[in-house]
XYZ file of C-alpha atoms in Angstrom:
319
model
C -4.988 -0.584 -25.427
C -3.605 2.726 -25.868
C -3.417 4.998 -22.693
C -3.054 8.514 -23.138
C -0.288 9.118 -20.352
C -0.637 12.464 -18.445
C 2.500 11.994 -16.442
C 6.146 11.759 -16.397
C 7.016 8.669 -14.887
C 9.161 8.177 -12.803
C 7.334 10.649 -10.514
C 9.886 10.387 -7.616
C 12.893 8.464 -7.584
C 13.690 5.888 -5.124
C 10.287 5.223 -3.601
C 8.710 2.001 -3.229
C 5.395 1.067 -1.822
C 3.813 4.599 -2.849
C 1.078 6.055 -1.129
C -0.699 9.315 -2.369
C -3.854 10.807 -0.857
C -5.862 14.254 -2.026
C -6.690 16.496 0.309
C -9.644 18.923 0.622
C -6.906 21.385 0.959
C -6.501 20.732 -3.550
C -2.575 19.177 -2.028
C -1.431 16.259 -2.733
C 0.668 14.222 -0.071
C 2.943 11.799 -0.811
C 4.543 9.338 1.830
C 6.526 5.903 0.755
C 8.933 3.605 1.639
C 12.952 5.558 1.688
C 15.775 3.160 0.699
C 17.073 3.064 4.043
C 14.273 1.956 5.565
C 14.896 4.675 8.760
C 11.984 7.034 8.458
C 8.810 8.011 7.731
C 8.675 11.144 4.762
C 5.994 13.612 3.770
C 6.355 15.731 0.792
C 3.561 17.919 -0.244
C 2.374 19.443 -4.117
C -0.337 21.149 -5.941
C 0.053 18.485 -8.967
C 1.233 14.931 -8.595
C 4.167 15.409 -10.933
C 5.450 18.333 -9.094
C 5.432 15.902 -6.068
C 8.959 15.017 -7.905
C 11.024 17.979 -6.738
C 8.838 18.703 -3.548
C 10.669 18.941 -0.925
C 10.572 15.549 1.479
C 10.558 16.399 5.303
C 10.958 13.453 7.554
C 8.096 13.612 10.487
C 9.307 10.254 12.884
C 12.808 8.345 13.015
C 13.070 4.812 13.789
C 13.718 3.769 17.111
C 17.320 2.946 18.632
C 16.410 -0.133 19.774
C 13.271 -2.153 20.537
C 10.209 -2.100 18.714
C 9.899 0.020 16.007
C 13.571 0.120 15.539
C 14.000 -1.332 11.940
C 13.067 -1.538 8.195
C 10.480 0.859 8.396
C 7.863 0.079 5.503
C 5.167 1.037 3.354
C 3.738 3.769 5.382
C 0.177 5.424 4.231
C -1.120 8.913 5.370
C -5.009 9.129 5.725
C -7.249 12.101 6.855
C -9.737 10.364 9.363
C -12.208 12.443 11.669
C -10.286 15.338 11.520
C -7.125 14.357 12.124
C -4.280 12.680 10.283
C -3.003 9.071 10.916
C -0.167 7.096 9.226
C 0.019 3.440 9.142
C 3.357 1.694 9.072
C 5.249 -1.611 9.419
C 8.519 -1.758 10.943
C 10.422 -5.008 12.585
C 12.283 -5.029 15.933
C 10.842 -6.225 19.479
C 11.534 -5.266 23.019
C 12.434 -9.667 23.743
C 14.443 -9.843 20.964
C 17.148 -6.643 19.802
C 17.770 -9.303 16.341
C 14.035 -9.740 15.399
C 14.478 -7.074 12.943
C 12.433 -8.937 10.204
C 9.360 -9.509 12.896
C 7.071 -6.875 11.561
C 4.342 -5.518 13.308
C 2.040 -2.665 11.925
C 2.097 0.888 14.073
C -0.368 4.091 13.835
C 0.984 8.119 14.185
C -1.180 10.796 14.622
C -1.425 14.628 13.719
C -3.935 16.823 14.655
C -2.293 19.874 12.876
C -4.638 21.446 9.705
C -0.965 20.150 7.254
C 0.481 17.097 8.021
C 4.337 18.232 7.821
C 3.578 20.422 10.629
C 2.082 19.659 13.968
C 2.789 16.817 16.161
C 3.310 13.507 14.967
C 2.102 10.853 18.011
C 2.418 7.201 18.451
C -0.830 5.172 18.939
C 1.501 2.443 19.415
C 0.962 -1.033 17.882
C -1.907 -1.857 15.702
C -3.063 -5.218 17.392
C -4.791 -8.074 15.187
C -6.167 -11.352 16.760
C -2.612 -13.160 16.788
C 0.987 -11.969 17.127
C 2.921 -12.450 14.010
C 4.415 -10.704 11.103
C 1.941 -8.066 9.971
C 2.237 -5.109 7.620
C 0.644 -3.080 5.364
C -2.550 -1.626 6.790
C -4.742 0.453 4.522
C -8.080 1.490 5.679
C -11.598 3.191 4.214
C -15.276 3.701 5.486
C -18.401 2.226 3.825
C -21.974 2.622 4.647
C -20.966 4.533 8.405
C -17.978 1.365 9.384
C -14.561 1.690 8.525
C -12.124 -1.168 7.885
C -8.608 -2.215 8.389
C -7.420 -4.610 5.405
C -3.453 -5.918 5.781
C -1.428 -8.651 5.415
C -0.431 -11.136 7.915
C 1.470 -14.415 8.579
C -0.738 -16.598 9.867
C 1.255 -19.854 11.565
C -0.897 -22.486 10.307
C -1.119 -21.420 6.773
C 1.582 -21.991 4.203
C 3.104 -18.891 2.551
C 4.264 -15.972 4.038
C 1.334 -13.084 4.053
C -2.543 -13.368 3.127
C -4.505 -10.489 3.443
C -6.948 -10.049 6.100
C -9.922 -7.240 6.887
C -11.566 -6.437 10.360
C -13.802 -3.475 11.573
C -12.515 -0.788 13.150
C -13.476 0.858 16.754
C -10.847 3.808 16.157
C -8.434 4.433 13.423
C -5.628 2.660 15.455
C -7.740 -0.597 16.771
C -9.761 -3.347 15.517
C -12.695 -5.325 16.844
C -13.974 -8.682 16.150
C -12.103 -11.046 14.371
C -10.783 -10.710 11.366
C -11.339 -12.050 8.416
C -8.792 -13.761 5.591
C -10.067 -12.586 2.162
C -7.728 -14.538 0.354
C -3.950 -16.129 0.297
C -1.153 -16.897 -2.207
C -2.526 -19.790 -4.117
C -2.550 -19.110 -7.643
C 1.305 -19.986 -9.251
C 2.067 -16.364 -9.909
C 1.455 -15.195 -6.281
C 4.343 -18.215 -5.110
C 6.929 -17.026 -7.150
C 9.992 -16.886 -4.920
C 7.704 -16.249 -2.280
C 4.047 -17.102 -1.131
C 2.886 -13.261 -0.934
C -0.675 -11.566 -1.094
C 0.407 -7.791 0.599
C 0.123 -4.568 -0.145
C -3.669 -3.666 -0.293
C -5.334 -0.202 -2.143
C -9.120 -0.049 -1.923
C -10.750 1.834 -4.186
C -15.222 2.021 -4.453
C -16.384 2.577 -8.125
C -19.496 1.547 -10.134
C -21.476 -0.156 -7.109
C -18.186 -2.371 -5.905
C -15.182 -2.371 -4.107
C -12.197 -2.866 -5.581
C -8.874 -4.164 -3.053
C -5.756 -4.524 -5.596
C -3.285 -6.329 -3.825
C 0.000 -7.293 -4.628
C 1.849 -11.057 -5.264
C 5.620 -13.096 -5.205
C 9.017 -11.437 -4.455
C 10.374 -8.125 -4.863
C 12.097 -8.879 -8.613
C 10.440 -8.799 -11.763
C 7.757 -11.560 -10.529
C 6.313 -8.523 -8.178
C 2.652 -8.676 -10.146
C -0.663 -7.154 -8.834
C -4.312 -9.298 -8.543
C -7.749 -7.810 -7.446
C -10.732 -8.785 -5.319
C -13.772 -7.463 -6.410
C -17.311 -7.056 -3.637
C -20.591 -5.459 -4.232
C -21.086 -2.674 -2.407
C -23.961 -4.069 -0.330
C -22.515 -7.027 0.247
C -21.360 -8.325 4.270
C -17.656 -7.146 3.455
C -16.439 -9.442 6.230
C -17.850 -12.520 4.550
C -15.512 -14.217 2.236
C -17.568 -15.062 0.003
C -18.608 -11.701 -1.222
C -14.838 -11.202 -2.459
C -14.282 -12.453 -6.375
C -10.354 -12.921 -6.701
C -9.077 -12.472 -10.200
C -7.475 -15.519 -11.607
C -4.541 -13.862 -12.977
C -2.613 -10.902 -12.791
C -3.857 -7.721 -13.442
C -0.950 -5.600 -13.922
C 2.704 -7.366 -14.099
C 6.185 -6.751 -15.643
C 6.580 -5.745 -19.363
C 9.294 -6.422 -21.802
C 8.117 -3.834 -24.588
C 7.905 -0.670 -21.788
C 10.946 -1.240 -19.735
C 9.088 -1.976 -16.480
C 9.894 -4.943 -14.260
C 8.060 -6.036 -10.765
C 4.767 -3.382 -10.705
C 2.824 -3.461 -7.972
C 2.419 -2.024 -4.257
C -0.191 0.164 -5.526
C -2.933 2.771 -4.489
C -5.143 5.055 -5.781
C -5.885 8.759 -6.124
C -7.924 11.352 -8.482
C -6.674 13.984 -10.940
C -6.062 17.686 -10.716
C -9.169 17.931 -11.824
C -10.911 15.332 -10.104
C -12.769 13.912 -13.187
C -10.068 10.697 -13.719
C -8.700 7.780 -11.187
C -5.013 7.542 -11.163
C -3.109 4.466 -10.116
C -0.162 5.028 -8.093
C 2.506 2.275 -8.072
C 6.483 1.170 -8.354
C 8.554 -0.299 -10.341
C 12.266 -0.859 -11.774
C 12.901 0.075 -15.370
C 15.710 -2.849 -15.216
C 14.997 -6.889 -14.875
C 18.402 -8.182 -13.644
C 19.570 -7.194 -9.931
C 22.397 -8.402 -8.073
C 21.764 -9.003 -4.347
C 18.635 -8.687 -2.689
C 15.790 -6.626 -4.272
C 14.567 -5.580 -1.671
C 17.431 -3.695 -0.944
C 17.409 -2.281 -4.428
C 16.595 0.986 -4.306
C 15.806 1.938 -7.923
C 12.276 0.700 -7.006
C 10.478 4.336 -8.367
C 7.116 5.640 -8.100
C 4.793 5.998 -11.130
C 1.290 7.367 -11.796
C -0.446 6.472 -14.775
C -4.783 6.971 -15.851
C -7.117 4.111 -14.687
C -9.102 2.954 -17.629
C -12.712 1.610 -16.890
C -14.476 -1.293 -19.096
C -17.827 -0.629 -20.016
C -18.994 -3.386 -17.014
C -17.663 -0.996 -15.115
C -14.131 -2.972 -13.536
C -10.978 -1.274 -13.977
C -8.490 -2.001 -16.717
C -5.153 -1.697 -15.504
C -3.712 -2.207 -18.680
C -0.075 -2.797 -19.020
C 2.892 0.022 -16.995
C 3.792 2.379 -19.518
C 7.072 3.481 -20.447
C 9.043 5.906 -19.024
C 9.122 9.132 -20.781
């Protein structure tokens, strides 16, 4: 399929785990993961290609010590009630100074009119129904409820992160218990690792849409969806369809290796969805990928099918 590509990608260097959202205000913020892993970032723009050579301010610093004190991750910015929250992972406890791979998810909030200004406040830690690793929280409304969805270890479960979803009493708790919608399973979500993280919602044509993202950091990084009509019980299993293979991946013939971490937004005009996501325009790294840092955001058009699921196509080249 040929995709008529309205960007220059990369859109920002050096910025994994992406995470736009469009304001009522016509801006466009932009908040991801930094290669140091230190801080959270906002950068504002009228267009998302001019979010390139926005300027980036950083709104909170990791701690010294304790929680919150390393390998900050995959924050996302969200407008919620009036005010402005961002979800984050980051490792570090108050028992242990050396846990620093023991994520747990956090909330900030803002209740400044622009998010680079104001106050940024911690809510403290996000708390799910068991203590373990935990990260990337996303969250949307439907029919008057919102929802957390994130990945989490869970102890008695093979594989390092399934994804889970909850109801929400505020934008920084959950209630009831949460529910898994799915774990690594399929062999291209258990490559190098057992990983089903990084979730984007996204409601379109009477269902909900969670892309989610599968195996390590390299050029196995690869991106499967779960698919729920919108009147289904969300927090019943089996109202979630899981695709049974990958819907966006690495691709020899563009240059891109290990797509995924993904969300979505609209375009300047608001008439087409636009995927956000990263990738490396190399296969071959020496090291650890995750500490790779030419992991680089890129926006490219969401094509529809006529039964109205998304085509994600294939990542296009850079240009």
């Amino acid at each position: 399929m040929k995709i008529k590509q309205a960007y220059k990608n990369p859109i920002v260097l050096q910025r994994a785990d992406p995470w736009i959202y469009k304001h009522t205000d016509g801006y466009y913020y932009f908040t991801a993961s930094v290669p140091a892993f230190d801080c959270i970032e906002l950068r504002r723009a009228a267009t998302i290609q001019e979010l390139g050579t926005a300027i980036p301010t950083v709104i909170w610093r990791k701690h010294a010590a304790g929680r919150m004190s390393s390998l900050i991750w995959a924050p996302e910015i969200h407008f919620i009630d009036g005010k402005w929250y961002i979800y984050f992972a980051s490792g570090g406890s108050d028992e242990n100074l050396d846990e620093v791979w023991d994520h747990r998810m956090y909330v900030l909030e803002n209740e400044a009119a622009n998010p680079i200004e104001g106050i940024w406040v911690e809510k403290d830690q996000l708390q799910t129904n068991w203590e373990s690793v935990a990260l990337d929280a996303t969250t949307f409304e439907h029919q008057g409820v919102r929802y957390l969805v994130w990945a989490q270890k869970d102890p008695e479960i093979e594989g390092n992160s399934n994804l889970y979803i909850a109801e929400m009493s505020n934008p920084w708790t959950i209630k009831g218990k949460q529910i898994m919608l799915t774990k690594p399973a399929y062999p291209w979500e258990i490559v190098g690792y057992w990983v089903n993280e990084g979730p984007a919602v996204l409601k379109k044509n009477g269902r909900i849409f969670i892309s989610y993202s599968a195996s390590a950091t390299d050029s196995n990084y690869c991106m499967g969806v779960l698919t729920a009509g919108d009147t289904t019980d969300l927090l019943d299993p089996k109202s979630w369809i899981k695709s049974p293979e990958p819907v966006f991946k690495s691709n020899e013939e563009t240059g891109q290796y290990g797509p995924g971490h993904n969300c979505f937004t609209v375009s300047e005009d608001g008439s087409e969805d636009i995927m956000i996501y990263h990738s490396r325009s190399y296969k071959e790294i020496i090291g650890d990928p995750l500490f790779d840092p030419n992991r680089h955001a890129r926006a490219q058009k969401l094509v529809w099918n006529e039964d109205g699921t998304p085509n994600f196509g294939i990542p296009v080249a850079d240009r």
